[in-house]
Coordinates of C-alpha atoms in Angstrom, one line a residue:
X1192 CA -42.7 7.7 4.3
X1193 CA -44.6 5.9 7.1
X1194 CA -47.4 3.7 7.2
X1195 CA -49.6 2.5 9.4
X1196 CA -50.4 -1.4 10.1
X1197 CA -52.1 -4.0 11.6
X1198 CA -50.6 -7.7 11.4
X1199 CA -52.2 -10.7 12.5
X1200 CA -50.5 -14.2 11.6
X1201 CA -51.6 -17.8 12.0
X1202 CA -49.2 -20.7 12.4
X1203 CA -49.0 -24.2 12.2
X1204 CA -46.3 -26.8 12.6
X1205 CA -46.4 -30.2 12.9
X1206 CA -43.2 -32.3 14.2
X1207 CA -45.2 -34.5 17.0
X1208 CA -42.1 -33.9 19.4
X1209 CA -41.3 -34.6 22.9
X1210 CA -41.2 -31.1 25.3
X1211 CA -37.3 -30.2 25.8
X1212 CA -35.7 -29.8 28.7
X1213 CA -34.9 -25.9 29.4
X1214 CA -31.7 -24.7 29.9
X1215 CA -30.2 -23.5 33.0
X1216 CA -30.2 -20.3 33.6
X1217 CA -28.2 -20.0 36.4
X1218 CA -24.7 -16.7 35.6
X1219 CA -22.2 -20.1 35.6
X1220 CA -23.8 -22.0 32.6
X1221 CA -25.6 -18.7 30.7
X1222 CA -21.9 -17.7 31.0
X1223 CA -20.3 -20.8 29.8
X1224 CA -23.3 -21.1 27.1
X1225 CA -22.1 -17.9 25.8
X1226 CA -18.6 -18.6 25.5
X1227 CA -19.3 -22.1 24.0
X1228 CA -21.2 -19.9 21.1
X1229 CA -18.2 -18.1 20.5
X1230 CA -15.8 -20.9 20.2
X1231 CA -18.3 -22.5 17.7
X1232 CA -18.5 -18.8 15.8
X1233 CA -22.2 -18.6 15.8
X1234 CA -22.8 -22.0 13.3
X1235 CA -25.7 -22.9 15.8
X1236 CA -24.4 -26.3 15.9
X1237 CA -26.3 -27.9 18.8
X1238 CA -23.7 -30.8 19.0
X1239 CA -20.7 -28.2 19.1
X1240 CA -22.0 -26.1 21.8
X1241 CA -22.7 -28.9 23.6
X1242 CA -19.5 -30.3 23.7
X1243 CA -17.8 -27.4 25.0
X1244 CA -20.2 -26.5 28.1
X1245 CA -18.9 -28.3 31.5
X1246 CA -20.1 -31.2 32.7
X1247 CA -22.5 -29.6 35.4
X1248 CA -24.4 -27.9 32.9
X1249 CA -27.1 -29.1 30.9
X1250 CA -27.0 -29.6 27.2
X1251 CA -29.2 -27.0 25.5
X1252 CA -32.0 -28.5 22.7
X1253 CA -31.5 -27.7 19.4
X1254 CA -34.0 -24.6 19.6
X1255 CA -31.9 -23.2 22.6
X1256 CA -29.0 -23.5 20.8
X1257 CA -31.0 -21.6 17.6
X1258 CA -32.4 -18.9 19.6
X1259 CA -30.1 -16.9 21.6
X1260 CA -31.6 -14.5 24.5
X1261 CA -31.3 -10.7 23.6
X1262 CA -28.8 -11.0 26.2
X1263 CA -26.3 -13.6 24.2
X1264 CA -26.8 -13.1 20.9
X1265 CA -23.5 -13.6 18.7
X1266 CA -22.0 -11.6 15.7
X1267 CA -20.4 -12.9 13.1
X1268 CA -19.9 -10.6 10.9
X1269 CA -17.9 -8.7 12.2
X1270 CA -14.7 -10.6 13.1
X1271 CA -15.6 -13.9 11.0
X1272 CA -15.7 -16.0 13.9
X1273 CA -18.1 -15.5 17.0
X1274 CA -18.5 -12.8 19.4
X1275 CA -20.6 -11.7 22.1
X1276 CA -22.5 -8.9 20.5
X1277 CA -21.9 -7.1 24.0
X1278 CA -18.2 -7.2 23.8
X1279 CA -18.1 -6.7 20.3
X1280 CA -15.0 -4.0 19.8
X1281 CA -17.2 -1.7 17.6
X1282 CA -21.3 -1.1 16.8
X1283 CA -22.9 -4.8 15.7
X1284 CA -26.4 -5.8 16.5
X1285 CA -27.8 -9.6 16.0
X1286 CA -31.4 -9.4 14.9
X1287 CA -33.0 -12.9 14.9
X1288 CA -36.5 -14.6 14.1
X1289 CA -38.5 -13.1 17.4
X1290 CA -37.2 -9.8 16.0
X1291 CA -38.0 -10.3 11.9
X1292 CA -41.2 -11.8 13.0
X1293 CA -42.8 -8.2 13.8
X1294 CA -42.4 -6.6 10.7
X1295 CA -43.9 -7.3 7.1
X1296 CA -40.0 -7.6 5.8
X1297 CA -36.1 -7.5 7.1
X1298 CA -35.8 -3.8 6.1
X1299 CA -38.6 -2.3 8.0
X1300 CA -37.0 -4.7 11.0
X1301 CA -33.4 -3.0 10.8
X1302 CA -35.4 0.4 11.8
X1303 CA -35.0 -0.9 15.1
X1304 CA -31.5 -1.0 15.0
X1305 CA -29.3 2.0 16.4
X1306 CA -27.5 3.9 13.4
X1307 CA -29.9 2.4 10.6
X1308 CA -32.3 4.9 8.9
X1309 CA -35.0 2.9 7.0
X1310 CA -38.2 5.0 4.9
X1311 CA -38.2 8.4 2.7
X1312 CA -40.0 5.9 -0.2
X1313 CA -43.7 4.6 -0.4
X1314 CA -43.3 1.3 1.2
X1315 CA -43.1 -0.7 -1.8
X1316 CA -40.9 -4.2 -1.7
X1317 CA -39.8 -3.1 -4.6
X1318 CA -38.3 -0.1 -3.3
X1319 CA -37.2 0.5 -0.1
X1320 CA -35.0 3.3 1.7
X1321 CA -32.2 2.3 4.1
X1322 CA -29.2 4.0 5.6
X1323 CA -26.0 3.2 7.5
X1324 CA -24.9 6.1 9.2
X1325 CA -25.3 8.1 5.7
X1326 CA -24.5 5.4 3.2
X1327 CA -27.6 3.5 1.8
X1328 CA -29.2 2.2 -1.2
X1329 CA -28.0 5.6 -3.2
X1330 CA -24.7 4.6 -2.3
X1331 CA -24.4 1.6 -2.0
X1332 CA -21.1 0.6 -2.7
X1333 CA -20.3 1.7 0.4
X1334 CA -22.6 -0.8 3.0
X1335 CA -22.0 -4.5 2.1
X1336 CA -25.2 -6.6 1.7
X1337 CA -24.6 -10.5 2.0
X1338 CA -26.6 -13.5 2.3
X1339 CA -25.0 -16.7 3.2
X1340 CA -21.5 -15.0 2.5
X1341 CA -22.9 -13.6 -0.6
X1342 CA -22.5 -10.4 -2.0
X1343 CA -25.6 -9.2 -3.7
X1344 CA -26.7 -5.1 -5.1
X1345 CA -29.5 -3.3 -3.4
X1346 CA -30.4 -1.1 -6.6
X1347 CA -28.6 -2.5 -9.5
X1348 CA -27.1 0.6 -10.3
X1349 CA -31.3 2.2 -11.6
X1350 CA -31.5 4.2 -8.8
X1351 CA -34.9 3.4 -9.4
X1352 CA -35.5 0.5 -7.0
X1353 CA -33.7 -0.2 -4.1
X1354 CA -34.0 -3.3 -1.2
X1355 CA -32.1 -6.2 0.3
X1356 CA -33.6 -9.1 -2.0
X1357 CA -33.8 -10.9 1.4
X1358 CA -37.0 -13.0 2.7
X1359 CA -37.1 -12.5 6.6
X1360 CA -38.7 -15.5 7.0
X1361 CA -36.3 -17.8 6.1
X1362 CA -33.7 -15.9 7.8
X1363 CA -32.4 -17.0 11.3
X1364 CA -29.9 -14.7 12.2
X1365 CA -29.2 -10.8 10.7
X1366 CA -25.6 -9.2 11.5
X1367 CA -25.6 -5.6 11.2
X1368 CA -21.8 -3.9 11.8
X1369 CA -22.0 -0.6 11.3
X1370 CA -19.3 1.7 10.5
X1371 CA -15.8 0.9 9.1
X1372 CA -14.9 -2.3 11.4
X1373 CA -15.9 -5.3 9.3
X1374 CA -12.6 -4.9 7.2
X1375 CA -12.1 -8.4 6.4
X1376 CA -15.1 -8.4 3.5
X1377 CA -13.0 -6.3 1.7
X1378 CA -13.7 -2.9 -0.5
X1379 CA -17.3 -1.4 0.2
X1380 CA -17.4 -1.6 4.1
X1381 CA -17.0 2.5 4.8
X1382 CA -20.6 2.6 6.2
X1383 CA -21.6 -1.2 7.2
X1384 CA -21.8 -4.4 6.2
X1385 CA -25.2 -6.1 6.7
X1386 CA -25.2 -10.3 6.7
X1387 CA -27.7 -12.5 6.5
X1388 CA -28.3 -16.3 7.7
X1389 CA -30.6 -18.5 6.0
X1390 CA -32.3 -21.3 8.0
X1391 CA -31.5 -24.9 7.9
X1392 CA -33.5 -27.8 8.0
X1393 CA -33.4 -28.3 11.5
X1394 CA -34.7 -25.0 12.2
X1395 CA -38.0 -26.4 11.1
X1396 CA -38.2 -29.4 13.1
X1397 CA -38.6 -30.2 17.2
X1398 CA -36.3 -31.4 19.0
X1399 CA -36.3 -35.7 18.9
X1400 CA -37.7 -35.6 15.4
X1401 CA -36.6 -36.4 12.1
X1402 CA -39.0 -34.3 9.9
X1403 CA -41.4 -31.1 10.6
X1404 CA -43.6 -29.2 8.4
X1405 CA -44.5 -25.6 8.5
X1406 CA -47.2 -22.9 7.4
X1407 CA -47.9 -19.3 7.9
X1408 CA -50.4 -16.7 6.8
X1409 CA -50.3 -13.1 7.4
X1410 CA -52.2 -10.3 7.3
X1411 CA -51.3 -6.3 7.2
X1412 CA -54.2 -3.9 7.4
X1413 CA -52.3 -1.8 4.8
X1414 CA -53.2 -4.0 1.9
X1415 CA -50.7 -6.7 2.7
X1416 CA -50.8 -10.3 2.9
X1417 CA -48.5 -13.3 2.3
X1418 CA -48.2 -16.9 3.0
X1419 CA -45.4 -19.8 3.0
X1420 CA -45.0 -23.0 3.8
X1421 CA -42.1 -25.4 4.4
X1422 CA -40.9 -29.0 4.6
X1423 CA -38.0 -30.5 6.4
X1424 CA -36.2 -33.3 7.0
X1425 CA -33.4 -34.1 8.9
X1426 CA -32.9 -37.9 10.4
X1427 CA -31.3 -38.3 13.3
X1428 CA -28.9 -40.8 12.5
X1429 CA -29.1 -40.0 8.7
X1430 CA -26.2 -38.5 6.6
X1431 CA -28.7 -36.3 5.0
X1432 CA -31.3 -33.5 5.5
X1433 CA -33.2 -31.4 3.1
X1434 CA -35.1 -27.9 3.6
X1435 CA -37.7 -26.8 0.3
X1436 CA -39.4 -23.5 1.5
X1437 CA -42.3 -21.4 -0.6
X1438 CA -43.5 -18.1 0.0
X1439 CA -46.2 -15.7 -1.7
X1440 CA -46.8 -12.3 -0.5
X1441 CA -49.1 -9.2 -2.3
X1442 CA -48.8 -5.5 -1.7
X1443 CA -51.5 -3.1 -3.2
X1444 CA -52.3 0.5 -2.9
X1445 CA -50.2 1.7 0.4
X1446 CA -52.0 4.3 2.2
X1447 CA -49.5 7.2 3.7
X1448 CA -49.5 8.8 6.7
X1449 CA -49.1 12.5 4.9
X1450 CA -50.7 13.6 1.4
X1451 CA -48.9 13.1 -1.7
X1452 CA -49.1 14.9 -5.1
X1453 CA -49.6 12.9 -8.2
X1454 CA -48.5 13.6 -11.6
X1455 CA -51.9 16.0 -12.1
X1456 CA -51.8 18.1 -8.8
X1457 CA -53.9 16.3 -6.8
X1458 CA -52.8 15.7 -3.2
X1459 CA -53.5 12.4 -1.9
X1460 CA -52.2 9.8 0.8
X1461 CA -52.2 6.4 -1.4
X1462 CA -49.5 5.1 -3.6
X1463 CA -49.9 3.6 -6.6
X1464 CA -48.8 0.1 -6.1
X1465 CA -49.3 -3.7 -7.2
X1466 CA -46.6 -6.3 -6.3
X1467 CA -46.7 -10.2 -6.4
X1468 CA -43.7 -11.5 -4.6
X1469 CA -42.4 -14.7 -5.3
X1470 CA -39.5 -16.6 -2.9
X1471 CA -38.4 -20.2 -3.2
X1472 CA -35.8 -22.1 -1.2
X1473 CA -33.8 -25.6 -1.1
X1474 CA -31.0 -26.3 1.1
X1475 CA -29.7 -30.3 1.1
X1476 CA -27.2 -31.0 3.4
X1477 CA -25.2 -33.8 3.7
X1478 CA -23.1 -35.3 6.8
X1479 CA -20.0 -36.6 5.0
X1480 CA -18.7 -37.8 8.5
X1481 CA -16.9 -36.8 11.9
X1482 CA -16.9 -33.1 11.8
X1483 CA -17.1 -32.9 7.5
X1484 CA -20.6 -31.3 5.9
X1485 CA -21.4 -30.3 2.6
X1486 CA -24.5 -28.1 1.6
X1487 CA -26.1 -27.0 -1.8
X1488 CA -28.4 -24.4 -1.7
X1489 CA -30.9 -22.0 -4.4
X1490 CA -32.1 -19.2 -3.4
X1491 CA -34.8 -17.4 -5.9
X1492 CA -36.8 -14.2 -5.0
X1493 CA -39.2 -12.4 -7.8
X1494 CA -41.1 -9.6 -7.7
X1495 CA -43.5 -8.2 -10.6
X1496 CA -44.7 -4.8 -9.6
X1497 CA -46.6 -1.7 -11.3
X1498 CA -45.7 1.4 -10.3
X1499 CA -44.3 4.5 -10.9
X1500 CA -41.1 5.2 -12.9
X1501 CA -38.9 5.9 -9.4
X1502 CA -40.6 3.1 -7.9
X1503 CA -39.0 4.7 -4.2
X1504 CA -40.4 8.2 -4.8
X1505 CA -42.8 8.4 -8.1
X1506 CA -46.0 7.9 -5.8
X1507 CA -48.2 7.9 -8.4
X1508 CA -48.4 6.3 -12.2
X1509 CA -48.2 8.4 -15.6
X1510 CA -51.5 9.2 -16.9
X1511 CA -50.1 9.1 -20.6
X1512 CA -48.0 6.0 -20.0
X1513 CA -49.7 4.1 -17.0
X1514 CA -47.9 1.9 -14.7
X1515 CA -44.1 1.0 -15.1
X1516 CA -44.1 -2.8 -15.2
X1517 CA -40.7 -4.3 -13.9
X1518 CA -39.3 -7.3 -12.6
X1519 CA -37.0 -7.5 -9.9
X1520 CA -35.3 -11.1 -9.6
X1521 CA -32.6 -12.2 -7.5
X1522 CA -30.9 -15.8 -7.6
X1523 CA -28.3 -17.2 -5.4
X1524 CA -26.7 -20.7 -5.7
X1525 CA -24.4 -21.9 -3.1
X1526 CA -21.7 -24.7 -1.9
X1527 CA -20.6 -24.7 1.0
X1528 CA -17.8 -27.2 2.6
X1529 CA -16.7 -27.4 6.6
X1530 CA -14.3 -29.6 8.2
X1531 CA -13.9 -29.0 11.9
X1532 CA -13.1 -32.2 13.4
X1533 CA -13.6 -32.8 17.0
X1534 CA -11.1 -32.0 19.1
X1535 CA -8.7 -30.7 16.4
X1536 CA -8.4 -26.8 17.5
X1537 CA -6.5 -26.0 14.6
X1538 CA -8.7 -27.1 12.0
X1539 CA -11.9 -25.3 11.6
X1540 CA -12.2 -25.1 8.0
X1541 CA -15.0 -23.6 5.5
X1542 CA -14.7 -23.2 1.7
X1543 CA -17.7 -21.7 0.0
X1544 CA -18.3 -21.1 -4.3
X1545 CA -21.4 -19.4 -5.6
X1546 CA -22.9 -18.3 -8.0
X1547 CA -25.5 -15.6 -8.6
X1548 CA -27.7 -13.5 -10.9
X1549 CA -29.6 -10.3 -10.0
X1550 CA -32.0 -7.9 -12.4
X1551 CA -34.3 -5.6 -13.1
X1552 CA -36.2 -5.1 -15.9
X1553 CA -39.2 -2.6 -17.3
X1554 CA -41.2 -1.0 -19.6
X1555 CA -44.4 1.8 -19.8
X1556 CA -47.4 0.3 -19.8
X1557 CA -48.7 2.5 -23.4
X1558 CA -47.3 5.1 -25.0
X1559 CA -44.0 4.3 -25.1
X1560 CA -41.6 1.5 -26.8
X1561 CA -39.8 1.1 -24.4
X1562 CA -37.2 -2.3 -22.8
X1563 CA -35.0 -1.4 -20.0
X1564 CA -32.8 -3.6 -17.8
X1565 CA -30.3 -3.7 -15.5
X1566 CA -27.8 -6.9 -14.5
X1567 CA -25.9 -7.6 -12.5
X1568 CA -23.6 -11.6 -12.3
X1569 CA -21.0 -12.7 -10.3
X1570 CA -19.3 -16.0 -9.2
X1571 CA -16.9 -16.2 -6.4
X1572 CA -14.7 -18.4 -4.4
X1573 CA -14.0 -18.1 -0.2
X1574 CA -11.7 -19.9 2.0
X1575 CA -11.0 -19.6 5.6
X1576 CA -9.6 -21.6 8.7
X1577 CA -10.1 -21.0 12.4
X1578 CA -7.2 -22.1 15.1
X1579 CA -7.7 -21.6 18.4
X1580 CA -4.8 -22.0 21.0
X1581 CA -3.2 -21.1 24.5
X1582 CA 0.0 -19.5 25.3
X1583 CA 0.3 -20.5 29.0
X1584 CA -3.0 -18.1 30.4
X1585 CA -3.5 -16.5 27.2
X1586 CA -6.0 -18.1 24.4
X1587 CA -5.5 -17.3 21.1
X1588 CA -7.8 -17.3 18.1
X1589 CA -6.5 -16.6 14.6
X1590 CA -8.5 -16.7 11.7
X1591 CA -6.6 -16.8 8.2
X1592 CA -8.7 -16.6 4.5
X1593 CA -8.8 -15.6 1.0
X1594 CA -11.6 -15.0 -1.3
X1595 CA -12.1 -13.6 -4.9
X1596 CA -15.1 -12.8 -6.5
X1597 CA -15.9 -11.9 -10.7
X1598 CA -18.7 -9.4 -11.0
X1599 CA -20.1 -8.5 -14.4
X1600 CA -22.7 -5.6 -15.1
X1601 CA -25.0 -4.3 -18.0
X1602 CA -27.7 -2.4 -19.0
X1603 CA -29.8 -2.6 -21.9
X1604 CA -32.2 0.7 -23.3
X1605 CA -34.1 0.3 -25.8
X1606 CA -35.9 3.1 -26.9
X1607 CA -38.3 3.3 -30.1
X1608 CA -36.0 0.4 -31.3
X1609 CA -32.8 2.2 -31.0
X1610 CA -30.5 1.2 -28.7
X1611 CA -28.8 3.9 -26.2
X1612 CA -24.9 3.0 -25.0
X1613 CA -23.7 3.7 -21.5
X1614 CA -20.2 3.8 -22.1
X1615 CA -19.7 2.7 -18.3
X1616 CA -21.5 -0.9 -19.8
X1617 CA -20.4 -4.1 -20.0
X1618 CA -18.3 -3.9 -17.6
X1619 CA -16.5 -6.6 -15.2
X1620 CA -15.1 -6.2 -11.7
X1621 CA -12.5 -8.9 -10.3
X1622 CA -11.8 -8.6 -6.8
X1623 CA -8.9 -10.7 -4.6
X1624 CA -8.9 -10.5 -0.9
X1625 CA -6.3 -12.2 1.6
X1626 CA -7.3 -11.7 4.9
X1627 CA -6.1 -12.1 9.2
X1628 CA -7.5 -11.7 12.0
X1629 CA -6.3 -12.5 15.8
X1630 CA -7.7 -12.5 19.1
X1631 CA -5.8 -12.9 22.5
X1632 CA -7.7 -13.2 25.4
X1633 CA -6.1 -12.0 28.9
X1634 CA -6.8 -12.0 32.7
X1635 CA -8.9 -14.7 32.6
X1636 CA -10.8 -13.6 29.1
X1637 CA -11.4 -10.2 30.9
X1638 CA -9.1 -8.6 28.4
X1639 CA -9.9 -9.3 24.4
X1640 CA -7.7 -7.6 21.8
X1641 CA -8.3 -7.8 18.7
X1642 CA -5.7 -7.1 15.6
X1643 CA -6.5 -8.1 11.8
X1644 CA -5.9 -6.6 8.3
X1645 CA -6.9 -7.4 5.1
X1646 CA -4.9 -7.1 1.4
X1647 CA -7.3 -6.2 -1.7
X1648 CA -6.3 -6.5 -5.1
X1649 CA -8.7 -4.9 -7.4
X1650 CA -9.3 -4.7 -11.3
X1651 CA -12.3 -2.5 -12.9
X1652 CA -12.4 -2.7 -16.7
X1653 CA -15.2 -1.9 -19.6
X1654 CA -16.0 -3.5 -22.7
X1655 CA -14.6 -1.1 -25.4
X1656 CA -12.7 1.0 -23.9
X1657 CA -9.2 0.7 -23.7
X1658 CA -8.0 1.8 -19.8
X1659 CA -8.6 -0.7 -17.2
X1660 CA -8.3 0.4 -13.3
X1661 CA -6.5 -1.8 -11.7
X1662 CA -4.9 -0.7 -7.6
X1663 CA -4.3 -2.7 -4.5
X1664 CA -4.7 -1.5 -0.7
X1665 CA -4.4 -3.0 2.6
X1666 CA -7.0 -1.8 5.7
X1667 CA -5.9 -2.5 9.1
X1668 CA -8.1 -2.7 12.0
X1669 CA -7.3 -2.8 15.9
X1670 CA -9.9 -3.3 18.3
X1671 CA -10.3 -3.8 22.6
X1672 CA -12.6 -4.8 24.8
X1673 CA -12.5 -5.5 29.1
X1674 CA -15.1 -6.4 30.9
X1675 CA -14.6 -4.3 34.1
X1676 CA -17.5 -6.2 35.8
X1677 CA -19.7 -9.0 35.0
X1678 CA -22.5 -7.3 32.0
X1679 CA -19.9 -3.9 31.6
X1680 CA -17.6 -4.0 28.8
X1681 CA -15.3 -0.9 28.0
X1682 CA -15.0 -1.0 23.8
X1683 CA -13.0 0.8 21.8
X1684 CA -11.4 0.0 17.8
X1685 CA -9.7 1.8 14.9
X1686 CA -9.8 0.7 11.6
X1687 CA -9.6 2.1 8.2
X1688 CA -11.7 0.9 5.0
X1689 CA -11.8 1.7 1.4
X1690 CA -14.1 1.8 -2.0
X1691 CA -12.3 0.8 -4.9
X1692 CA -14.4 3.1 -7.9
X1693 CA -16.8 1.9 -10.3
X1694 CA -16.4 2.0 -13.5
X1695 CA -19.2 4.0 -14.1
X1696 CA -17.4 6.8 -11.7
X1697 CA -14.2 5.9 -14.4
X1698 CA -15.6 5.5 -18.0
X1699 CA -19.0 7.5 -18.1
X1700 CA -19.2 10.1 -20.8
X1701 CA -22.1 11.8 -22.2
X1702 CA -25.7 12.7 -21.0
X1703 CA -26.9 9.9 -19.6
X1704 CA -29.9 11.5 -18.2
X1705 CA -31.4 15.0 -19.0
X1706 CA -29.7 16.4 -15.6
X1707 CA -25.9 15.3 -16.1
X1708 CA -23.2 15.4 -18.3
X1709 CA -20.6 12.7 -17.3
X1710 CA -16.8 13.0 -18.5
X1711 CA -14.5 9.6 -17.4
X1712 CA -11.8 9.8 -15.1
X1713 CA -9.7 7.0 -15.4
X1714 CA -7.7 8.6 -12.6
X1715 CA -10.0 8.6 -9.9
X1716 CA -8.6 7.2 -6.8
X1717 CA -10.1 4.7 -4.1
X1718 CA -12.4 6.5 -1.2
X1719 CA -10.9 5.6 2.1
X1720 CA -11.7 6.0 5.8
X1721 CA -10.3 5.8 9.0
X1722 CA -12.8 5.0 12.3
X1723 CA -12.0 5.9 15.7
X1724 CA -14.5 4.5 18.7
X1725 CA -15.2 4.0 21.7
X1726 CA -17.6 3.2 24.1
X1727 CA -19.4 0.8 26.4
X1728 CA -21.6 -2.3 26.8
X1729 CA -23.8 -3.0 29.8
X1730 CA -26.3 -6.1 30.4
X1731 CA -27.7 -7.2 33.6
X1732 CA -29.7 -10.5 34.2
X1733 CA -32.2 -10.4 37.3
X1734 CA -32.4 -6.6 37.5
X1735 CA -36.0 -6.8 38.6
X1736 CA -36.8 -10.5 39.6
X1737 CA -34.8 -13.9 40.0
X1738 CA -33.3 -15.0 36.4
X1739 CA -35.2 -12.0 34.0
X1740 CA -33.4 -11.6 31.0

């Protein structure tokens, strides 16, 4: 699928600030801003980068610190702590706002990015194509989507809708790894692991001021259009700041670029559509003291949509039946601890519970009796510490951590007021994850190599039946990088990732749809891969005039 579009937003924001002084471009301090990102892994903490860039160079404001150049963008992501996406030993790419900004939502953004195939649907929010070098929404068990360290499904096991459940808009910073390299998130990474930032208060405010407030409208010639709005408030020698955030956005009819056939015959280029889409936000944060935050945060994104049964490829509606009218809802509750006190390198600790509930539910407009849904809760626990150290002119990074997370699915078809059983449903997945990752640093940081592993213990059972799956594995990963010059970096990593299977791949019998008969396999083992590459990174400043990016 493609469409075409014409966007055209207006903007206001009102924070009655002073102008900030700009940051020195000069190599030395871009260089030395770069590195102080790193050693603050990508928190955007204006105060810690700050306090690690020399004397001679000036402080950036809290937007320079917020919005990296193309040029020094930071992954995190990948390793857990920061990284200069250029010497990253593997494929990563750091989208942020100037890049989301462009597009009408965060998966038509990742078409931009090398390795990601987005489309093959009919442009609906509610259903959206995406790929990681093969694996995608069909499979997607195999590419991790997070937001804020949460794990979240793109389709809910329907196969009939598919998407991040992400608002680009309130996103500052997008991590795509793709490939097998971001082992430390545990079973699932094979093909990628996608992870999301949400914005803090102080994203909406100017630099010298304590509160800001922020609107948007946009409009999409392809019958698109959406609004937010946002208030923040963060004082500057307060213990507190809070971030409440409000978006509405409307899809209709999509016009395609080629003709369609509906259910009758007749070729046309417009898909059925209507979708109201519904996000709100609110993050409080507060400054315990020196070096010790605490933040509580909801997440809730809605969509109501009519469309067609396969709301990806079903173009059109049912005559007999009409439009399919679903809901797809996503909530996410998070707190989120961090204790990295000044001048302490071996303390630089964050602890992080959540909880979260995803679903989707439908029914035919007429005709049919019908109740169908899809769900999908977890709650989970994570817990990692960064030290940082020097053996004589090496410097050291090792990042130790645990997490666990419960998942529970079910679906629910009713039928003509008979209920249909899946077998595969209720079912409840319990992962445990004790992970390790090092970095030395060598020849005056020319040389970074990069060794970590991580040990999974995994447990898949289902309500009713008797067999539980239950298996362990541990995935290694290796990874290099030298800079032979200034802006060229020589990369190369191995590392090897699994897929623990689901229990629908386990304890499925029957026909669960008229074009397959499932038998369980209790015996089915883990999918695993192993990932060789190599290549290179190269980044020039003032190519064609003094101090270009």
């Amino acid at each position: 699928m493609k469409c075409t579009a014409l966007a055209a937003a207006i903007a206001l924001a009102l924070s009655f600030s002073t102008p900030a002084r700009a940051q020195d471009d000069t190599t030395p301090c871009a260089d030395a801003l770069t590195k102080a990102r790193e050693a603050c892994r990508g928190n955007d903490d204006a105060a810690c980068v700050a306090q690690r860039l020399p004397d001679d160079c000036p402080a950036p404001s809290t937007f320079a610190a917020n919005a990296p150049s193309e040029l020094e963008r930071i992954t995190v992501v990948g390793t857990r702590f920061g990284i200069d996406v250029q010497k990253y030993p593997g494929s990563a790419s750091v989208l942020v706002p100037e890049d989301l900004d462009d597009h009408v939502d965060i998966i038509q953004a990742l078409a931009k990015v090398p390795g990601v195939d987005t489309g093959n649907d009919n442009g609906r929010a509610i259903g959206q194509g995406f790929s990681i070098r093969g694996f995608g929404h069909g499979s997607e068990s195999r590419v991790i989507l997070m937001q804020d360290g949460v794990r979240r499904s793109a389709n809910l096991f329907a196969n009939q809708v598919a998407g991040f459940s992400m608002d680009s808009d309130l996103l500052k910073q997008v991590d795509v790894v793709r490939g097998s390299s971001g082992i430390t998130y545990g079973g699932g990474a094979i093909g990628g692991v996608v992870g999301s930032t949400t914005k803090d208060a102080t994203d909406f405010i100017l630099p010298g001021r304590d509160w800001g407030v922020a609107a948007n409208y946009r409009f999409d010639s392809n019958n698109q259009y959406q609004a937010h709005a946002a208030f923040a408030a963060a004082p500057q020698n307060g213990r507190f700041e809070f971030l409440a955030f409000a978006k509405y956005a409307k899809r209709g009819d999509l016009e395609q670029v080629g003709r369609i056939t509906d259910a009758n015959g007749t070729r046309d280029n417009v898909a059925d559509n209507h979708e109201e889409i519904d996000t709100t936000f609110v993050k409080l944060g507060w400054n315990i003291g020196e070096g010790h935050t605490l933040s509580l945060s909801h997440f809730d994104y809605r969509i109501d949509a009519r469309t067609g049964w396969n709301s990806l490829y079903h173009a059109t509606t049912s005559p007999a039946n009409g439009d399919v009218l679903g809901e797809r809802i996503q909530k996410d509750t998070v707190l989120a601890y961090t204790l990295n006190p000044a001048g302490n390198p071996w303390l630089d600790l964050t602890a992080r519970a959540y909880r979260t509930e995803g679903f989707y539910e439908r029914g035919y407009e007429r005709g049919v009796d019908l109740y169908y849904k899809n769900l999908d809760e977890r709650w989970g626990l994570s817990l990692q510490n960064l030290m940082q150290f020097d053996t004589g002119a090496i410097g050291h990074r090792l990042l130790v951590g645990a997490d666990f997370e419960n998942r529970e699915e079910d679906g629910i078809y009713i039928l003509d007021g008979v209920r249909t059983s899946f077998n595969s449903m209720p079912n409840r997945y319990r992962d445990l994850g004790l992970f390790l990752q090092h970095e030395s640093r060598w020849l005056d940081d020319r040389l970074a190599v990069q060794l970590g592993g991580r040990y999974d213990r995994f447990d898949r059972e289902v309500q009713n039946v008797s067999e539980d799956y239950d298996n362990n594995r541990f995935s290694p990963r290796v990874g290099v990088s030298y800079a032979v010059t200034d802006g060229f970096t020589l990369l190369a990593n191995y590392s090897e990732a699994f897929r623990a299977p689901t229990p629908h791949e386990t304890s499925s019998e029957g026909p669960l749809n008229i074009y397959y008969w499932y038998q369980p396999n209790p015996d089915l083992k883990s999918e695993t891969s192993s990932e060789y590459e190599a290549g290179f990174s190269w980044s020039r400043r003032g190519l064609l005039a003094a101090n270009d990016r």
